[in-house]
Coordinates of C-alpha atoms in Angstrom, one line a residue:
Chain A
M1 CA -19.0 -13.0 3.6
W2 CA -19.0 -16.7 4.9
P3 CA -15.4 -17.4 4.1
L4 CA -14.6 -14.3 6.2
L5 CA -16.8 -15.5 9.0
K6 CA -15.2 -19.0 9.0
A7 CA -11.7 -17.3 8.9
E8 CA -12.8 -15.1 12.0
W9 CA -14.0 -18.3 14.0
D10 CA -10.8 -20.2 12.9
D11 CA -8.7 -17.4 14.0
N12 CA -10.5 -16.9 17.5
K13 CA -11.6 -20.5 18.4
Y14 CA -9.0 -21.2 21.0
L15 CA -9.5 -17.8 22.7
L16 CA -13.3 -18.5 22.7
L17 CA -13.0 -21.9 24.0
V18 CA -10.8 -20.5 27.0
I19 CA -13.3 -17.8 27.7
F20 CA -16.2 -20.2 27.5
I21 CA -14.6 -22.7 30.0
F22 CA -13.9 -19.8 32.4
M23 CA -17.5 -18.4 32.0
E24 CA -19.1 -21.8 32.4
L25 CA -17.3 -22.3 35.7
N26 CA -18.8 -19.0 36.9
F27 CA -22.1 -19.9 35.5
L28 CA -22.2 -23.2 37.4
T29 CA -20.9 -21.7 40.7
M30 CA -23.7 -19.0 40.6
A31 CA -26.3 -21.2 39.4
Y32 CA -25.9 -23.1 42.8
L33 CA -26.5 -19.9 44.7
D34 CA -30.1 -18.9 45.3
R35 CA -30.6 -15.3 44.1
S36 CA -32.4 -14.2 47.2
Q37 CA -29.4 -15.3 49.3
A38 CA -26.9 -13.9 47.1
P39 CA -28.1 -11.1 45.0
L40 CA -24.8 -9.4 44.4
V41 CA -22.9 -12.5 43.6
S42 CA -25.5 -13.8 41.2
S43 CA -24.9 -10.7 39.0
L44 CA -21.2 -11.5 38.4
P45 CA -21.7 -14.0 35.6
H46 CA -23.5 -11.5 33.5
L47 CA -20.8 -8.7 34.3
L48 CA -18.1 -11.2 33.4
T49 CA -19.9 -11.9 30.0
V50 CA -19.9 -8.1 29.0
V51 CA -16.4 -7.8 30.2
A52 CA -15.2 -10.9 28.2
L53 CA -17.2 -9.5 25.2
I54 CA -15.3 -6.2 25.3
F55 CA -12.0 -8.1 25.7
F56 CA -12.9 -10.2 22.7
F57 CA -13.8 -7.1 20.8
N58 CA -10.5 -5.5 21.5
R59 CA -8.5 -8.3 20.4
R60 CA -10.4 -8.5 17.1
F61 CA -10.7 -5.0 16.2
T62 CA -7.5 -3.6 15.2
E63 CA -6.5 -1.4 12.2
K64 CA -4.7 -4.2 10.5
R65 CA -7.7 -6.4 10.6
V66 CA -10.0 -3.9 9.4
R67 CA -7.6 -3.1 6.5
L68 CA -7.3 -6.8 5.8
Q69 CA -11.1 -7.1 5.4
Q70 CA -11.5 -3.8 3.6
L71 CA -9.1 -4.9 0.9
L72 CA -11.0 -8.1 0.2
P73 CA -13.5 -8.2 -2.8
L74 CA -16.5 -7.8 -0.5
S75 CA -19.0 -4.9 -0.5
L76 CA -19.3 -2.6 2.4
K77 CA -22.6 -4.0 3.2
D78 CA -21.2 -7.4 3.5
L79 CA -18.4 -6.3 5.7
S80 CA -20.5 -4.2 8.1
V81 CA -23.2 -7.0 8.4
G82 CA -20.4 -9.5 8.7
R83 CA -18.9 -7.6 11.6
I84 CA -22.1 -8.0 13.6
F85 CA -22.2 -11.7 12.9
F86 CA -18.5 -12.2 14.0
Q87 CA -19.6 -11.7 17.5
L88 CA -22.3 -14.3 17.1
W89 CA -19.9 -17.0 18.0
F90 CA -19.4 -15.3 21.4
W91 CA -22.8 -14.3 22.6
A92 CA -24.7 -17.3 21.1
G93 CA -22.2 -19.5 23.1
A94 CA -22.5 -17.4 26.3
L95 CA -26.2 -17.4 26.2
L96 CA -26.4 -21.2 25.8
L97 CA -24.0 -21.8 28.6
C98 CA -25.7 -19.5 30.9
G99 CA -29.2 -20.9 30.0
L100 CA -28.2 -24.5 30.4
S101 CA -26.3 -23.9 33.7
H102 CA -29.3 -22.3 35.3
L103 CA -31.8 -24.8 33.8
F104 CA -30.0 -27.9 35.1
Y105 CA -28.2 -26.6 38.2
G106 CA -29.8 -23.4 39.2
S107 CA -32.3 -23.0 42.1
D108 CA -36.0 -22.9 41.8
S109 CA -36.1 -19.1 41.9
A110 CA -33.4 -18.9 39.2
R111 CA -35.5 -21.0 36.8
H112 CA -38.6 -19.0 37.5
Y113 CA -37.3 -16.0 35.8
L114 CA -34.9 -17.7 33.5
V115 CA -36.6 -17.3 30.1
W116 CA -37.2 -13.5 30.0
R117 CA -34.0 -12.8 31.9
L118 CA -32.0 -14.8 29.2
L119 CA -33.8 -13.1 26.4
A120 CA -33.2 -9.7 28.1
L121 CA -29.5 -10.7 28.4
N122 CA -29.6 -11.5 24.7
S123 CA -30.7 -8.1 23.8
L124 CA -28.2 -6.5 26.2
L125 CA -25.4 -8.4 24.5
I126 CA -26.5 -7.6 20.9
S127 CA -26.8 -3.9 22.0
T128 CA -23.3 -3.9 23.6
N129 CA -21.9 -5.5 20.4
A130 CA -23.4 -2.7 18.2
V131 CA -22.6 0.1 20.5
Y132 CA -19.0 -1.1 20.7
L133 CA -19.0 -1.2 16.9
I134 CA -20.5 2.2 16.5
S135 CA -18.0 3.8 19.2
Y136 CA -15.1 2.1 17.4
D137 CA -16.2 3.5 14.0
L138 CA -16.9 7.1 15.5
W139 CA -13.8 7.1 17.4
T140 CA -11.4 5.9 14.9
D141 CA -12.7 7.6 11.8
V142 CA -11.8 11.2 10.8
S143 CA -15.2 12.1 9.8
E144 CA -16.9 15.3 8.8
K145 CA -18.5 15.4 12.2
S146 CA -16.9 17.6 14.9
N147 CA -15.0 15.7 17.6
S148 CA -17.5 16.8 20.3
T149 CA -20.5 15.4 18.5
R150 CA -18.8 12.1 18.1
V151 CA -17.9 11.9 21.8
A152 CA -21.4 12.9 22.8
I153 CA -22.8 10.1 20.8
I154 CA -20.4 7.7 22.2
I155 CA -21.1 8.7 25.7
L156 CA -24.9 8.5 25.3
L157 CA -24.8 5.1 23.9
W158 CA -22.6 3.9 26.6
I159 CA -24.9 5.4 29.2
Y160 CA -27.8 3.4 27.6
I161 CA -25.7 0.2 27.9
F162 CA -24.6 0.7 31.5
L163 CA -28.1 1.6 32.5
S164 CA -29.6 -1.3 30.9
G165 CA -27.0 -3.5 32.4
H166 CA -27.4 -1.9 35.8
F167 CA -31.2 -2.5 35.7
Y168 CA -30.6 -5.9 34.6
I169 CA -28.1 -6.9 37.1
E170 CA -29.3 -5.3 40.3
P171 CA -32.2 -2.8 39.9
E172 CA -32.9 -2.6 43.7
S173 CA -29.6 -1.0 44.3
W174 CA -30.0 1.9 41.7
P175 CA -29.4 5.0 44.0
L176 CA -31.6 7.5 42.3
A177 CA -34.8 5.5 42.2
T178 CA -37.6 5.2 44.6
A179 CA -38.4 1.9 46.0
D180 CA -41.4 1.3 43.9
S181 CA -40.2 2.6 40.5
I182 CA -37.1 0.5 40.0
P183 CA -38.7 -2.9 40.4
A184 CA -41.4 -1.6 38.0
V185 CA -38.8 -0.7 35.3
N186 CA -37.1 -4.0 36.0
R187 CA -40.2 -5.9 35.8
I188 CA -41.4 -4.3 32.5
F189 CA -38.1 -4.6 30.6
Y190 CA -36.8 -7.8 31.9
F191 CA -39.7 -9.9 32.9
T192 CA -42.4 -9.3 30.2
P193 CA -42.5 -10.2 26.6
W194 CA -43.2 -6.6 25.5
G195 CA -40.3 -5.4 27.4
V196 CA -38.0 -7.8 26.1
L197 CA -39.4 -7.2 22.5
L198 CA -38.7 -3.5 23.0
L199 CA -35.2 -4.2 24.1
H200 CA -34.7 -6.3 21.0
L201 CA -36.1 -3.7 18.7
I202 CA -33.6 -1.3 20.3
S203 CA -30.7 -3.8 19.7
F204 CA -31.6 -4.3 16.3
G205 CA -31.8 -0.6 15.6
L206 CA -28.2 -0.1 17.2
C207 CA -27.2 -2.9 14.7
F208 CA -28.6 -1.2 11.8
G209 CA -26.9 1.9 13.1
S210 CA -23.6 0.2 13.2
V211 CA -24.0 -1.0 9.6
K212 CA -24.8 2.6 8.5
V213 CA -21.9 4.2 10.5
Y214 CA -19.4 1.8 9.0
Q215 CA -20.5 2.3 5.6
R216 CA -20.2 6.0 6.1
R217 CA -16.7 6.0 7.4
R218 CA -14.3 8.4 5.6
T219 CA -11.3 6.2 6.4
Y220 CA -10.8 2.7 7.5
F221 CA -7.8 3.6 9.6
T222 CA -7.4 4.4 13.2
Chain B
M1 CA -9.2 2.3 -25.0
T2 CA -10.2 1.7 -21.5
K3 CA -7.9 3.1 -19.0
A4 CA -6.2 0.8 -16.4
F5 CA -7.2 3.6 -13.9
Q6 CA -8.3 7.1 -14.1
F7 CA -8.4 10.0 -11.6
I8 CA -11.0 12.6 -12.2
D9 CA -10.6 15.8 -10.1
V10 CA -9.9 13.9 -7.0
V11 CA -9.4 15.8 -3.8
K12 CA -8.8 14.5 -0.3
T13 CA -8.2 17.1 2.4
Y14 CA -6.8 16.6 5.9
P15 CA -6.4 19.3 8.5
D16 CA -2.7 19.8 7.6
F17 CA -2.6 18.3 4.0
K18 CA -4.5 18.3 0.8
L19 CA -4.1 15.9 -2.0
G20 CA -5.1 17.0 -5.4
P21 CA -6.9 18.0 -7.4
L22 CA -5.5 14.9 -9.2
N23 CA -6.4 14.3 -12.9
F24 CA -4.4 11.5 -14.4
E25 CA -4.7 8.0 -15.8
L26 CA -2.7 4.9 -16.6
A27 CA -3.1 3.1 -20.0
P28 CA -3.1 -0.8 -19.9
G29 CA 0.4 -2.4 -20.1
I30 CA 2.3 0.7 -18.9
V31 CA 4.4 0.9 -15.9
L32 CA 4.0 4.3 -14.0
G33 CA 6.4 5.2 -11.3
Y34 CA 4.8 7.5 -8.8
I35 CA 7.8 9.4 -7.3
G36 CA 7.6 11.8 -4.3
P37 CA 9.1 12.5 -1.0
N38 CA 7.7 11.2 2.2
G39 CA 4.5 12.9 3.0
S40 CA 3.8 14.1 -0.6
G41 CA 0.7 12.0 -0.7
K42 CA 1.7 8.9 -2.7
T43 CA 0.2 6.4 -0.1
T44 CA -2.9 8.6 0.3
T45 CA -3.5 8.4 -3.6
L46 CA -3.3 4.6 -3.3
H47 CA -5.4 4.3 -0.3
A48 CA -8.1 6.3 -2.2
L49 CA -7.8 4.1 -5.3
V50 CA -8.2 0.9 -3.2
G51 CA -11.0 2.2 -1.2
L52 CA -9.4 2.4 2.2
I53 CA -10.3 6.2 2.4
K54 CA -13.0 8.1 0.7
V55 CA -12.2 11.3 -1.1
D56 CA -13.9 14.6 -0.7
R57 CA -14.4 15.2 -4.3
G58 CA -14.0 13.6 -7.7
Q59 CA -14.0 9.9 -8.8
M60 CA -11.8 7.1 -9.6
E61 CA -12.2 4.4 -12.3
I62 CA -10.5 1.1 -12.7
F63 CA -11.0 -0.4 -16.2
G64 CA -13.8 1.9 -16.6
R65 CA -15.7 0.9 -13.5
K66 CA -16.0 3.4 -10.6
N67 CA -14.3 2.2 -7.5
D68 CA -17.6 2.0 -5.6
P69 CA -17.1 0.5 -2.2
N70 CA -20.5 -1.0 -2.4
K71 CA -19.6 -3.0 -5.5
I72 CA -16.8 -5.4 -5.9
D73 CA -16.1 -6.3 -9.5
W74 CA -13.4 -3.6 -9.8
K75 CA -11.4 -5.3 -7.0
F76 CA -10.9 -8.4 -9.1
D77 CA -8.8 -6.5 -11.5
I78 CA -6.3 -5.1 -8.9
G79 CA -3.5 -6.5 -7.0
Y80 CA -2.3 -4.4 -4.2
V81 CA 0.8 -4.5 -2.0
G82 CA 0.4 -1.7 0.5
D83 CA 2.6 0.1 2.9
V84 CA 1.6 -2.3 5.6
H85 CA 1.2 -6.0 5.0
V86 CA -1.8 -7.5 6.5
F87 CA -2.3 -11.2 7.2
Y88 CA -3.9 -13.6 9.8
E89 CA -0.7 -13.5 11.8
G90 CA -1.3 -16.8 13.6
W91 CA -1.9 -18.6 10.2
S92 CA 0.8 -20.0 8.0
G93 CA 1.5 -18.2 4.7
A94 CA -0.2 -21.1 2.8
K95 CA -3.2 -20.9 5.0
N96 CA -3.5 -17.1 4.4
L97 CA -3.3 -17.8 0.7
K98 CA -5.8 -20.4 0.9
F99 CA -8.1 -17.9 2.5
L100 CA -7.7 -15.4 0.0
S101 CA -8.2 -17.8 -2.9
Q102 CA -11.8 -18.1 -1.8
F103 CA -12.6 -14.6 -2.9
Y104 CA -11.0 -14.5 -6.5
P105 CA -12.5 -16.6 -9.3
D106 CA -9.3 -16.3 -11.1
W107 CA -7.1 -17.4 -8.4
S108 CA -4.5 -20.0 -9.4
D109 CA -2.8 -22.3 -7.0
K110 CA -0.4 -23.3 -9.7
R111 CA 0.7 -19.7 -9.9
V112 CA 1.0 -19.6 -6.1
T113 CA 3.3 -22.5 -6.2
E114 CA 5.4 -21.1 -9.0
L115 CA 5.7 -17.7 -7.2
A116 CA 6.6 -19.2 -4.0
Q117 CA 9.4 -21.2 -5.6
R118 CA 10.7 -18.3 -7.4
F119 CA 10.5 -15.9 -4.3
N120 CA 11.7 -18.8 -2.2
V121 CA 9.2 -18.1 0.7
P122 CA 8.5 -20.7 3.5
L123 CA 4.9 -20.8 3.2
N124 CA 4.6 -23.3 6.0
K125 CA 5.8 -20.6 8.5
K126 CA 3.2 -18.5 10.5
A127 CA 2.9 -14.9 9.0
K128 CA 4.1 -13.4 12.4
E129 CA 7.3 -15.6 12.1
L130 CA 8.3 -14.4 8.7
S131 CA 11.1 -11.9 8.1
G132 CA 10.3 -8.3 6.6
G133 CA 11.5 -9.5 3.3
N134 CA 9.3 -12.7 3.3
R135 CA 6.3 -10.8 4.4
V136 CA 6.8 -8.6 1.2
K137 CA 7.0 -11.7 -0.8
L138 CA 4.1 -13.3 0.6
A139 CA 2.0 -10.0 0.1
L140 CA 3.4 -10.0 -3.5
I141 CA 2.3 -13.6 -4.1
S142 CA -1.2 -12.8 -2.7
A143 CA -1.4 -9.7 -5.0
L144 CA -0.2 -11.7 -8.2
A145 CA -2.0 -15.0 -7.7
H146 CA -5.3 -14.0 -9.4
S147 CA -3.3 -12.5 -12.3
P148 CA -4.7 -8.9 -11.8
K149 CA -4.7 -6.5 -14.9
L150 CA -3.6 -3.7 -12.6
L151 CA -0.9 -4.1 -10.0
L152 CA -0.6 -1.4 -7.4
L153 CA 2.5 -1.4 -5.4
D154 CA 3.2 1.1 -2.6
E155 CA 6.7 1.3 -1.6
P156 CA 6.9 -2.6 -1.2
T157 CA 10.4 -2.6 -0.3
S158 CA 10.5 0.1 2.3
G159 CA 12.0 -0.9 5.7
L160 CA 13.9 -3.7 4.1
D161 CA 17.8 -3.9 4.1
P162 CA 19.5 -3.3 0.9
V163 CA 20.4 -6.9 0.3
V164 CA 16.8 -8.2 0.7
R165 CA 15.5 -5.2 -1.0
S166 CA 17.6 -6.0 -4.1
E167 CA 16.6 -9.6 -4.0
V168 CA 12.9 -8.8 -3.7
L169 CA 13.3 -6.3 -6.6
D170 CA 15.1 -8.6 -8.9
V171 CA 12.6 -11.3 -8.6
L172 CA 9.8 -8.9 -8.9
F173 CA 11.1 -7.3 -12.0
E174 CA 11.6 -10.6 -13.6
I175 CA 8.0 -11.6 -13.0
L176 CA 6.7 -8.3 -14.2
E177 CA 8.7 -7.8 -17.3
D178 CA 6.2 -9.8 -19.3
G179 CA 4.8 -6.3 -20.1
E180 CA 1.1 -7.5 -20.0
R181 CA -0.2 -5.7 -17.0
A182 CA -0.3 -2.0 -15.9
I183 CA 1.6 -1.3 -12.9
F184 CA 1.4 1.7 -10.5
Y185 CA 4.6 1.7 -8.4
S186 CA 4.7 4.4 -5.8
T187 CA 8.2 5.2 -4.3
H188 CA 10.5 7.7 -3.1
I189 CA 13.6 5.9 -4.3
L190 CA 13.8 6.3 -8.0
S191 CA 16.4 3.6 -8.5
D192 CA 13.7 1.0 -7.5
I193 CA 11.5 1.7 -10.4
N194 CA 14.0 3.1 -12.9
R195 CA 14.5 -0.4 -14.5
L196 CA 10.8 -1.0 -14.9
A197 CA 9.1 2.2 -15.6
D198 CA 7.7 3.4 -18.9
E199 CA 6.4 6.8 -17.5
L200 CA 7.0 8.7 -14.3
A201 CA 4.8 11.0 -12.3
F202 CA 6.3 13.3 -9.8
L203 CA 4.2 14.2 -6.8
D204 CA 5.0 17.1 -4.6
N205 CA 2.9 18.4 -1.8
G206 CA -0.2 16.6 -3.1
Q207 CA 0.1 17.7 -6.6
I208 CA 1.5 15.9 -9.7
V209 CA 4.1 18.5 -10.8
L210 CA 5.3 16.5 -13.8
R211 CA 4.2 13.4 -15.8
T212 CA 6.5 12.2 -18.5
A213 CA 7.9 9.4 -20.4
K214 CA 11.0 8.1 -18.6
D215 CA 13.0 8.2 -21.9
D216 CA 12.0 11.8 -22.4
L217 CA 13.7 12.8 -19.1
T218 CA 16.9 10.9 -19.7
E219 CA 17.0 12.4 -23.3
N220 CA 16.2 15.9 -22.7
W221 CA 17.6 16.8 -19.3
R222 CA 21.2 18.0 -19.2
K223 CA 23.6 19.7 -16.9
I224 CA 25.3 22.6 -18.9
S225 CA 28.1 24.6 -18.0
F226 CA 29.3 27.7 -20.1
R227 CA 30.9 31.0 -20.0
L228 CA 28.9 34.1 -20.6
N229 CA 29.8 37.7 -20.4
E230 CA 26.5 39.4 -20.9
P231 CA 23.9 39.5 -18.1
V232 CA 20.9 37.4 -19.0
T233 CA 17.6 37.5 -16.9
K234 CA 16.2 34.2 -18.1
F235 CA 17.6 31.1 -19.7
E236 CA 14.9 29.0 -21.7
A237 CA 13.8 25.6 -20.3
V238 CA 16.3 26.0 -17.3
V239 CA 15.1 24.7 -13.9
N240 CA 18.3 25.5 -12.0
H241 CA 21.0 28.1 -12.5
R242 CA 24.1 28.7 -10.7
Q243 CA 26.7 31.5 -11.5
E244 CA 30.1 32.6 -10.5
G245 CA 31.3 35.5 -12.3
T246 CA 31.0 34.8 -15.8
D247 CA 30.8 30.9 -15.3
H248 CA 27.4 29.5 -15.3
Q249 CA 26.0 26.1 -14.7
V250 CA 22.4 25.4 -15.5
I251 CA 20.2 22.3 -15.4
S252 CA 18.0 22.2 -18.6
A253 CA 14.7 20.3 -19.0
N254 CA 15.2 20.6 -22.7
Y255 CA 18.8 20.9 -23.6
Q256 CA 18.4 21.7 -27.3
I257 CA 16.3 24.8 -26.7
T258 CA 18.8 26.0 -23.9
L259 CA 21.8 25.3 -26.3
R260 CA 20.1 27.2 -29.1
Q261 CA 19.7 30.2 -26.8
L262 CA 23.2 30.0 -25.5
S263 CA 24.6 29.8 -29.1
E264 CA 22.4 32.8 -30.0
L265 CA 23.9 34.7 -26.9
G266 CA 27.4 33.8 -27.9
A267 CA 28.2 31.6 -24.9
E268 CA 31.6 29.9 -24.8
N269 CA 33.1 26.8 -23.4
I270 CA 29.7 25.0 -23.5
Q271 CA 29.8 21.6 -22.0
E272 CA 26.7 19.5 -21.6
N273 CA 26.4 16.4 -19.4
R274 CA 23.8 13.7 -19.2
M275 CA 22.2 13.4 -15.8
T276 CA 21.2 10.2 -14.0
I277 CA 17.4 9.7 -13.3
D278 CA 18.0 10.3 -9.6
E279 CA 19.6 13.6 -10.2
I280 CA 16.8 14.6 -12.5
A281 CA 14.2 13.5 -9.9
V282 CA 15.9 15.6 -7.1
Q283 CA 15.7 18.5 -9.4
I284 CA 12.1 18.1 -10.3
L285 CA 11.1 17.6 -6.7
K286 CA 13.1 20.5 -5.5
G287 CA 11.5 22.7 -8.3
G288 CA 8.0 21.6 -7.7
K289 CA 5.5 23.5 -10.0
D290 CA 8.1 25.7 -11.5
V291 CA 9.6 22.8 -13.2
A292 CA 6.3 21.8 -14.7
A293 CA 5.9 25.3 -16.1
V294 CA 9.5 25.2 -17.6
K295 CA 8.8 21.8 -19.2
G296 CA 5.4 23.0 -20.5

């Protein structure tokens, strides 16, 4: 599996560097702004992270690449676990940049909630990664399941991701929530160790799901 | 003796197509041409064998080992050149080969160098900059560098212009004529495989309609014309029959049987002509299962 991970890094390193430089500029700019003064603007780096992540996925996940990997003498288990690690380059780098930027350049209020916020972001990115992989497999595979079942699963998973992202980014602006409940949800999941632990358990569960879905694919074509 | 590969009751169903049930095998050292028109299931057969698709029923074995996607030992024995040639496009040919070498214990850099020289492939060029012919050659080098016991070729020359196709085939056949490895060569162009094949399997609409030794075909199939006054409902071993008045022209899958019957019937002006392998293939694929029945 390691030669494949090395190859993926080698193939993507320049794109990753460009994305990281772009993101770092954003992180630094936002870190200067106090969250209380610019609540909407401070959400942008996180949105950009997820957008860049999906852009990165779309470039990497093509039928030819899947075929190339599938033909190698690697087991399905190695390939399916390896796919999750491919993204490690991205989110580990993004997390590090985000953390350092806020730590060294951010305002006091930014530093105050930094640790749990960053860990929560970590779980959000792992979940997005896994949900993308699951969606890709379900969407591209001609499986035994009916089309509507697959579409329903994909929609539910992305609702989870968008809600998580929404609560993470700007919980106060959620239109359906009462004034008290949203900060509570936000507080539990993104500012407490138990909440962050739960989010990580969910993200690891989704990773496990993506491994299983890949192994159950009936075809490795799109 | 362990088979190079074996299909046991393999079925793969799509909404508009069904492959199988396939039951056939390939002995080591034999070159089997897998002939069929476009859409007959040739590529699906190969995709199933190399693990790119999962079948609905049955199993496939390669040198006695099931092609289990969770195990990898069977993959060391095969070299596969598919219908699409996949590389890291931004890398040079040499870098792509270096990457692959990490996965195969029997990979030989010396063999890569030899093959690259014989194929005359510019390995320093990026994969995306290679011409169609050179991409096929690079795919062949990557399939042969670990000296697989079974080579699987899926229309490797499709999409190439005739000059490049001929060039690729010439070098390929030169390399493969050592007769040591089993080769499964799928194509709809019989002339591509005619020079190399020991046996031929004809696939039509997902079913193997005929599996035979190539020499058997060229020896036994004949175009026979004759004159016969009596009406006859059925000629033996005949797969195609045309009649104008008392003049008949038949294509026989076993000319000796047909000639014997014609002689008994008192046919006159009998003329028999050998057929090219392409002409025979057309008849077999046109006739489908009926040909297999006649041959049987």
